[in-house]
mmCIF file of C-alpha atoms and ligand atoms in Angstrom:
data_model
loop_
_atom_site.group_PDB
_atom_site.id
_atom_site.type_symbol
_atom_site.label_atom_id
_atom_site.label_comp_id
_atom_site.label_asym_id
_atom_site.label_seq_id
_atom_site.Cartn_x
_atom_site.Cartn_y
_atom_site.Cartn_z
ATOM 1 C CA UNK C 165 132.747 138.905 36.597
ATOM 2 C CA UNK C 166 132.764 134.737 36.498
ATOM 3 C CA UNK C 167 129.946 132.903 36.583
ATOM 4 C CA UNK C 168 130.562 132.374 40.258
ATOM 5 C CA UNK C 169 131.377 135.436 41.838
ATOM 6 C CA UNK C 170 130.955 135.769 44.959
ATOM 7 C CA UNK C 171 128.336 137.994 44.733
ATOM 8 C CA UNK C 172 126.145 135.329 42.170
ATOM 9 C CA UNK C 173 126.616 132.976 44.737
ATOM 10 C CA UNK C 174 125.359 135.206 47.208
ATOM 11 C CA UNK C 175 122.474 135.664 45.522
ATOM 12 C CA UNK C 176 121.329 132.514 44.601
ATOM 13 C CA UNK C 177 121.408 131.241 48.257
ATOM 14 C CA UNK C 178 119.559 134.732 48.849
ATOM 15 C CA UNK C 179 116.541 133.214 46.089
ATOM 16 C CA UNK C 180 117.004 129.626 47.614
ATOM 17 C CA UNK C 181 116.236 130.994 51.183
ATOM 18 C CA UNK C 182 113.380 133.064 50.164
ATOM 19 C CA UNK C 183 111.679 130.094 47.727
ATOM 20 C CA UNK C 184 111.835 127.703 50.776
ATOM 21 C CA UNK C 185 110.286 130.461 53.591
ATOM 22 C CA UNK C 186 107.685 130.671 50.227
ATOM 23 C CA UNK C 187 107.247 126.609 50.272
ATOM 24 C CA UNK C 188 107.055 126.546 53.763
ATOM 25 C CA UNK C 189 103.807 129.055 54.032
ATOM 26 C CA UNK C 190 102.138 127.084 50.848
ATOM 27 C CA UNK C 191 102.409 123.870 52.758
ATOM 28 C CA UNK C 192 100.592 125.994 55.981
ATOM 29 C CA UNK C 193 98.345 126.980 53.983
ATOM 30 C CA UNK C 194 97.173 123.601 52.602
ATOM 31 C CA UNK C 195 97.081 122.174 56.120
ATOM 32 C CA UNK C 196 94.724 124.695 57.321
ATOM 33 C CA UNK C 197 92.688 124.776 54.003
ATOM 34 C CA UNK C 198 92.477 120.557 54.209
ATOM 35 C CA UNK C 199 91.631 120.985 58.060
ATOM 36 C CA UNK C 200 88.737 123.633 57.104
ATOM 37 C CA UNK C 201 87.563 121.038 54.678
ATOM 38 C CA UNK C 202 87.412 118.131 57.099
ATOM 39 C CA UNK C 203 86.059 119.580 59.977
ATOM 40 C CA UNK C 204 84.959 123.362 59.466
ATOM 41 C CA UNK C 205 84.303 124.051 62.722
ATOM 42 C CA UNK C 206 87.674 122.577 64.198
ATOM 43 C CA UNK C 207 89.092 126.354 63.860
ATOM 44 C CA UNK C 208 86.016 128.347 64.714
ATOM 45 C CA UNK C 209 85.721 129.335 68.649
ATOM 46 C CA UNK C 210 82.291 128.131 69.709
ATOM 47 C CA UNK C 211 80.187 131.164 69.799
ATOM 48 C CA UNK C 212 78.582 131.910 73.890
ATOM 49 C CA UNK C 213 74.682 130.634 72.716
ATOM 50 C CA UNK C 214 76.155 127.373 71.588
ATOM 51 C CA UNK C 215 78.423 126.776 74.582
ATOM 52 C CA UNK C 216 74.849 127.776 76.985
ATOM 53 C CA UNK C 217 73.064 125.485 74.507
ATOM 54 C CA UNK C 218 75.041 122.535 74.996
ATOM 55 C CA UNK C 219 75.506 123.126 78.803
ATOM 56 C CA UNK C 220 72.000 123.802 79.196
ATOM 57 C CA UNK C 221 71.425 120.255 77.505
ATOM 58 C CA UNK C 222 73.598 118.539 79.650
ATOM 59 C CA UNK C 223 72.160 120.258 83.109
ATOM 60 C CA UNK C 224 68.745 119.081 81.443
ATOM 61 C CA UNK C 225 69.869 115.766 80.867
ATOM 62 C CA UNK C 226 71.787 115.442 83.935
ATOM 63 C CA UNK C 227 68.364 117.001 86.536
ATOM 64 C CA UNK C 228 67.927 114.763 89.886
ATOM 65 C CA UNK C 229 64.476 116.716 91.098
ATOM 66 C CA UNK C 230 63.093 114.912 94.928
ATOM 67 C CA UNK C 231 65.438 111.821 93.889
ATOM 68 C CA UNK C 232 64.464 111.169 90.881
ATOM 69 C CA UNK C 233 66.437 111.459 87.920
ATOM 70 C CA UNK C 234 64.166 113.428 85.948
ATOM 71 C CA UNK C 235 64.961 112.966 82.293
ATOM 72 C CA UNK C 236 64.786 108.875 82.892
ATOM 73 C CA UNK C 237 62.688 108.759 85.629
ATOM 74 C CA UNK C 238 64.558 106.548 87.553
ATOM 75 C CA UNK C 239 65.373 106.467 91.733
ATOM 76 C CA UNK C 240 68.245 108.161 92.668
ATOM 77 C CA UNK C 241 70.099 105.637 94.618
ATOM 78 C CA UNK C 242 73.380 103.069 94.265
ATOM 79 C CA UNK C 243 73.522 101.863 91.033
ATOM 80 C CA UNK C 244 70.802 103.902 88.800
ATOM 81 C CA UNK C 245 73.842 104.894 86.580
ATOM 82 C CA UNK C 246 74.782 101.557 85.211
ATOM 83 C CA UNK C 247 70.768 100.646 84.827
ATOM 84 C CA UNK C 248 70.640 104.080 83.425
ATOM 85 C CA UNK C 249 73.570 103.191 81.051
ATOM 86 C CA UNK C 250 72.693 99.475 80.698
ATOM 87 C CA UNK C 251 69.051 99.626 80.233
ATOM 88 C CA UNK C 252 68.061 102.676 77.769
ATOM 89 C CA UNK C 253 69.380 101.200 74.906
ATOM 90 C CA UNK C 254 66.844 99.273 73.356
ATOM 91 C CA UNK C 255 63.473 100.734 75.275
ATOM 92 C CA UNK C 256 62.004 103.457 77.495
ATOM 93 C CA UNK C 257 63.577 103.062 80.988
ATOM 94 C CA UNK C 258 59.759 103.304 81.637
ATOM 95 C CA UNK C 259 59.401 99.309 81.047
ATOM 96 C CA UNK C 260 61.577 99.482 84.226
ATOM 97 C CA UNK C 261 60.511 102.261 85.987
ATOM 98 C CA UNK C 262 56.793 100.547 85.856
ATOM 99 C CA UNK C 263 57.412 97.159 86.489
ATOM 100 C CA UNK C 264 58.152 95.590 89.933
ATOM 101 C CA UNK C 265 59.819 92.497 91.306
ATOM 102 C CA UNK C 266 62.375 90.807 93.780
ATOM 103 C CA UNK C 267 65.713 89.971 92.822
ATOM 104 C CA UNK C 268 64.310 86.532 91.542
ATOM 105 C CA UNK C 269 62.278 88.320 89.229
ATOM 106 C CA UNK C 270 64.744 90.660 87.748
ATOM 107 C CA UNK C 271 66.946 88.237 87.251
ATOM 108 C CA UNK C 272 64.131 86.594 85.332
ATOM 109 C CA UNK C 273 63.511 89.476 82.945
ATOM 110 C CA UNK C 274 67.399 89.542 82.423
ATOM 111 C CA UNK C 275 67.651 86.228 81.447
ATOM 112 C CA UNK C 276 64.579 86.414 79.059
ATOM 113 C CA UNK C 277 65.882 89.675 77.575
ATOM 114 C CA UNK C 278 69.564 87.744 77.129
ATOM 115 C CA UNK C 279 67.364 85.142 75.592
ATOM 116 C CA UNK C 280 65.199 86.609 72.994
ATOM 117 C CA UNK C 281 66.020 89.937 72.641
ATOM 118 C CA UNK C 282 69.404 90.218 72.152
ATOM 119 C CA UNK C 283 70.916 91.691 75.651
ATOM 120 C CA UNK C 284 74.222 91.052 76.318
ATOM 121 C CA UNK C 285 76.314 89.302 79.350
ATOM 122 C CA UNK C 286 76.524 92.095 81.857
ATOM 123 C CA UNK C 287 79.072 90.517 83.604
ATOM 124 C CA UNK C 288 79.797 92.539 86.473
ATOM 125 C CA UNK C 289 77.382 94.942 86.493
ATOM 126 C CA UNK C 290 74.326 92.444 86.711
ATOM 127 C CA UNK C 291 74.830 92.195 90.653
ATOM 128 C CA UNK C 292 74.593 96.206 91.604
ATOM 129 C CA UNK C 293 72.328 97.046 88.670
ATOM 130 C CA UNK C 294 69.485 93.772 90.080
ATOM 131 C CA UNK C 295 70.319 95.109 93.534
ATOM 132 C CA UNK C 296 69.057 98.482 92.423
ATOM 133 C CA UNK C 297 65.757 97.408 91.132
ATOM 134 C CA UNK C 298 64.911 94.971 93.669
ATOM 135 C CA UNK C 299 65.599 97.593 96.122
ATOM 136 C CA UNK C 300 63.753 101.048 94.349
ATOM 137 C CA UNK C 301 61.353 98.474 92.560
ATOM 138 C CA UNK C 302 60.293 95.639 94.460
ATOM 139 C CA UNK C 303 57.650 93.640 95.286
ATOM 140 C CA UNK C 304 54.830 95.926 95.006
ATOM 141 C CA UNK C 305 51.425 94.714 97.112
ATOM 142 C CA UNK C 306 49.396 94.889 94.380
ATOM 143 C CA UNK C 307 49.235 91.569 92.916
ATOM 144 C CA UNK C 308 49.924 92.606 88.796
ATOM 145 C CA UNK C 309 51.462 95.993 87.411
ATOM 146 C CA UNK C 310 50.531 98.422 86.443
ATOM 147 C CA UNK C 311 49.105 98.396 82.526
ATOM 148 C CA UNK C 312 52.226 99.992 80.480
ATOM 149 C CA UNK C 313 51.259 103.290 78.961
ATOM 150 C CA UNK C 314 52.860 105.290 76.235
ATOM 151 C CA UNK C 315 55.810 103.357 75.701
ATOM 152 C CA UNK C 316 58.354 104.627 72.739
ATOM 153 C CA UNK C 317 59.511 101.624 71.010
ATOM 154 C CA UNK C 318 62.413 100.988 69.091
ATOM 155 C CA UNK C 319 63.731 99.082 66.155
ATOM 156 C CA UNK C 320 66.009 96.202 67.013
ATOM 157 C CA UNK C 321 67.984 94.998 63.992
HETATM 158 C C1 LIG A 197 69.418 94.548 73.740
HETATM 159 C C2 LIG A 197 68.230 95.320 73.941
HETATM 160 C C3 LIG A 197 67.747 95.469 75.381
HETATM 161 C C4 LIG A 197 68.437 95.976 76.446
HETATM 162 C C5 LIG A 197 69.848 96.538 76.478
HETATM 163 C C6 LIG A 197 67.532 95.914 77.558
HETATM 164 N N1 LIG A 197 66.336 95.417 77.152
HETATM 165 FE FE1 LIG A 197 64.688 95.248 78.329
HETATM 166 N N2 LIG A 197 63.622 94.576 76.721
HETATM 167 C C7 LIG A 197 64.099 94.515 75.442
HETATM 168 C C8 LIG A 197 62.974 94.317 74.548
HETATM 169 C C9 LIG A 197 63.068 94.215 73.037
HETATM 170 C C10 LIG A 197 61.844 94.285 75.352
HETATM 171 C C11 LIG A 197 60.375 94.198 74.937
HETATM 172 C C12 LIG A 197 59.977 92.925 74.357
HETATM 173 C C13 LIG A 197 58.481 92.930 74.183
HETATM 174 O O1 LIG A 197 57.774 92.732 75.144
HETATM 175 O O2 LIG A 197 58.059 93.138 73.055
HETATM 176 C C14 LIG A 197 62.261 94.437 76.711
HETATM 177 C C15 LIG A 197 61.400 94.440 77.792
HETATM 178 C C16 LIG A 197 61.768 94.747 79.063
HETATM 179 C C17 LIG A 197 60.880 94.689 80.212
HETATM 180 C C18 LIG A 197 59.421 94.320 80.192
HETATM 181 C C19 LIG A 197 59.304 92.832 80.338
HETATM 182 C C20 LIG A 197 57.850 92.434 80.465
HETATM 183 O O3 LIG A 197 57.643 91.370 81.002
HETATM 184 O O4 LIG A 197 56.982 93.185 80.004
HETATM 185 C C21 LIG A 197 61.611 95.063 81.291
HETATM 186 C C22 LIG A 197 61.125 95.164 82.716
HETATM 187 C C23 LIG A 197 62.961 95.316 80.832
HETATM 188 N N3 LIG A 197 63.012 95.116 79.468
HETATM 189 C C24 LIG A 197 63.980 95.702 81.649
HETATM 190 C C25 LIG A 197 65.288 95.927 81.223
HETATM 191 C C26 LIG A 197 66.381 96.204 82.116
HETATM 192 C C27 LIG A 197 66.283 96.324 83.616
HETATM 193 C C28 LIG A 197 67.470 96.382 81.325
HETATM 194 C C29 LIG A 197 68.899 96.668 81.772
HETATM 195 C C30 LIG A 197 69.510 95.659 82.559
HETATM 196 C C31 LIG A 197 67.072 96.182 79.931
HETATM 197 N N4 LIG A 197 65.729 95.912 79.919
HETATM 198 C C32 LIG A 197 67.892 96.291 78.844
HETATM 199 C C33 LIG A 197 65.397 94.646 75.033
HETATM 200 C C34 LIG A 197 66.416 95.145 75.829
#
């Protein structure tokens, strides 16, 4: 029997075959062994109490109780999303929740805060959002506000 016999020839295409189906689950494997080192719990169904965790968080976060957005405190109404968005980054949204003033004076506080602190050019936004708090925080009639109490500060860099 040569060297290449049918039958050798047969055979070796036989091993070929097999070694690359072999090569072929390696290579799986390492994909799913890289992905379970990179991010473990990419593969892993969420387990129930994590999935009511997480929804429970968001309801929480998320609660509008007699108009008022509970977790911020703010008014309900037009616009408290983008002040809600725009205006919790650097303080409490209690600086805004306790102050008062027309559209003059929001404008004002803007312009300060774009001034000295760092607040950005709010482009669009700056129209509905000083709409909003002239309208759910106006002019009170007392003549000063209120004293701020416990008011969480944060680092600016
Ligand atoms: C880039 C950070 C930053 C953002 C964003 C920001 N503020 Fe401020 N703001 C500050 C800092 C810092 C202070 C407090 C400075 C101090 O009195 O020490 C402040 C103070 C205030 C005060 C109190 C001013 C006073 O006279 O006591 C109000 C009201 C206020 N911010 C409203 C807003 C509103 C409304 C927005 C959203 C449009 C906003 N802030 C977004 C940085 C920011």
């Amino acid at each position: 029997m040569s060297e290449y016999s049918p039958e050798n020839i047969k055979y070796a295409k036989g091993v070929v075959k097999y070694f690359n189906r072999l090569l072929a689950l390696i290579g799986v494997l390492i994909i799913f062994i890289i992905i379970q080192l990179v991010n473990p719990g990419l593969l892993k169904p969420q387990s129930k109490g994590e999935l009511t965790q997480l929804t429970e968080e968001v309801d929480a976060e998320n609660l509008i109780e007699n108009g008022i957005h509970v977790s911020s405190g703010l008014i309900v109404d037009e616009g408290y999303e983008l002040v809600l968005n725009t205006c919790s980054g650097c303080h409490s949204l209690k600086l805004v929740t306790q102050n008062k003033g027309n559209k003059a004076d929001w404008k004002e506080v803007i312009v300060w805060m774009q001034e000295t602190q760092k607040l950005w050019d709010l482009g669009s936004t700056e129209g509905p959002i000083i709409a909003y708090l002239a309208k759910n925080y106006g002019q009170s009639k007392k003549g000063r506000r209120m004293n701020l109490e416990n008011i969480e500060w944060y680092e600016l860099e």
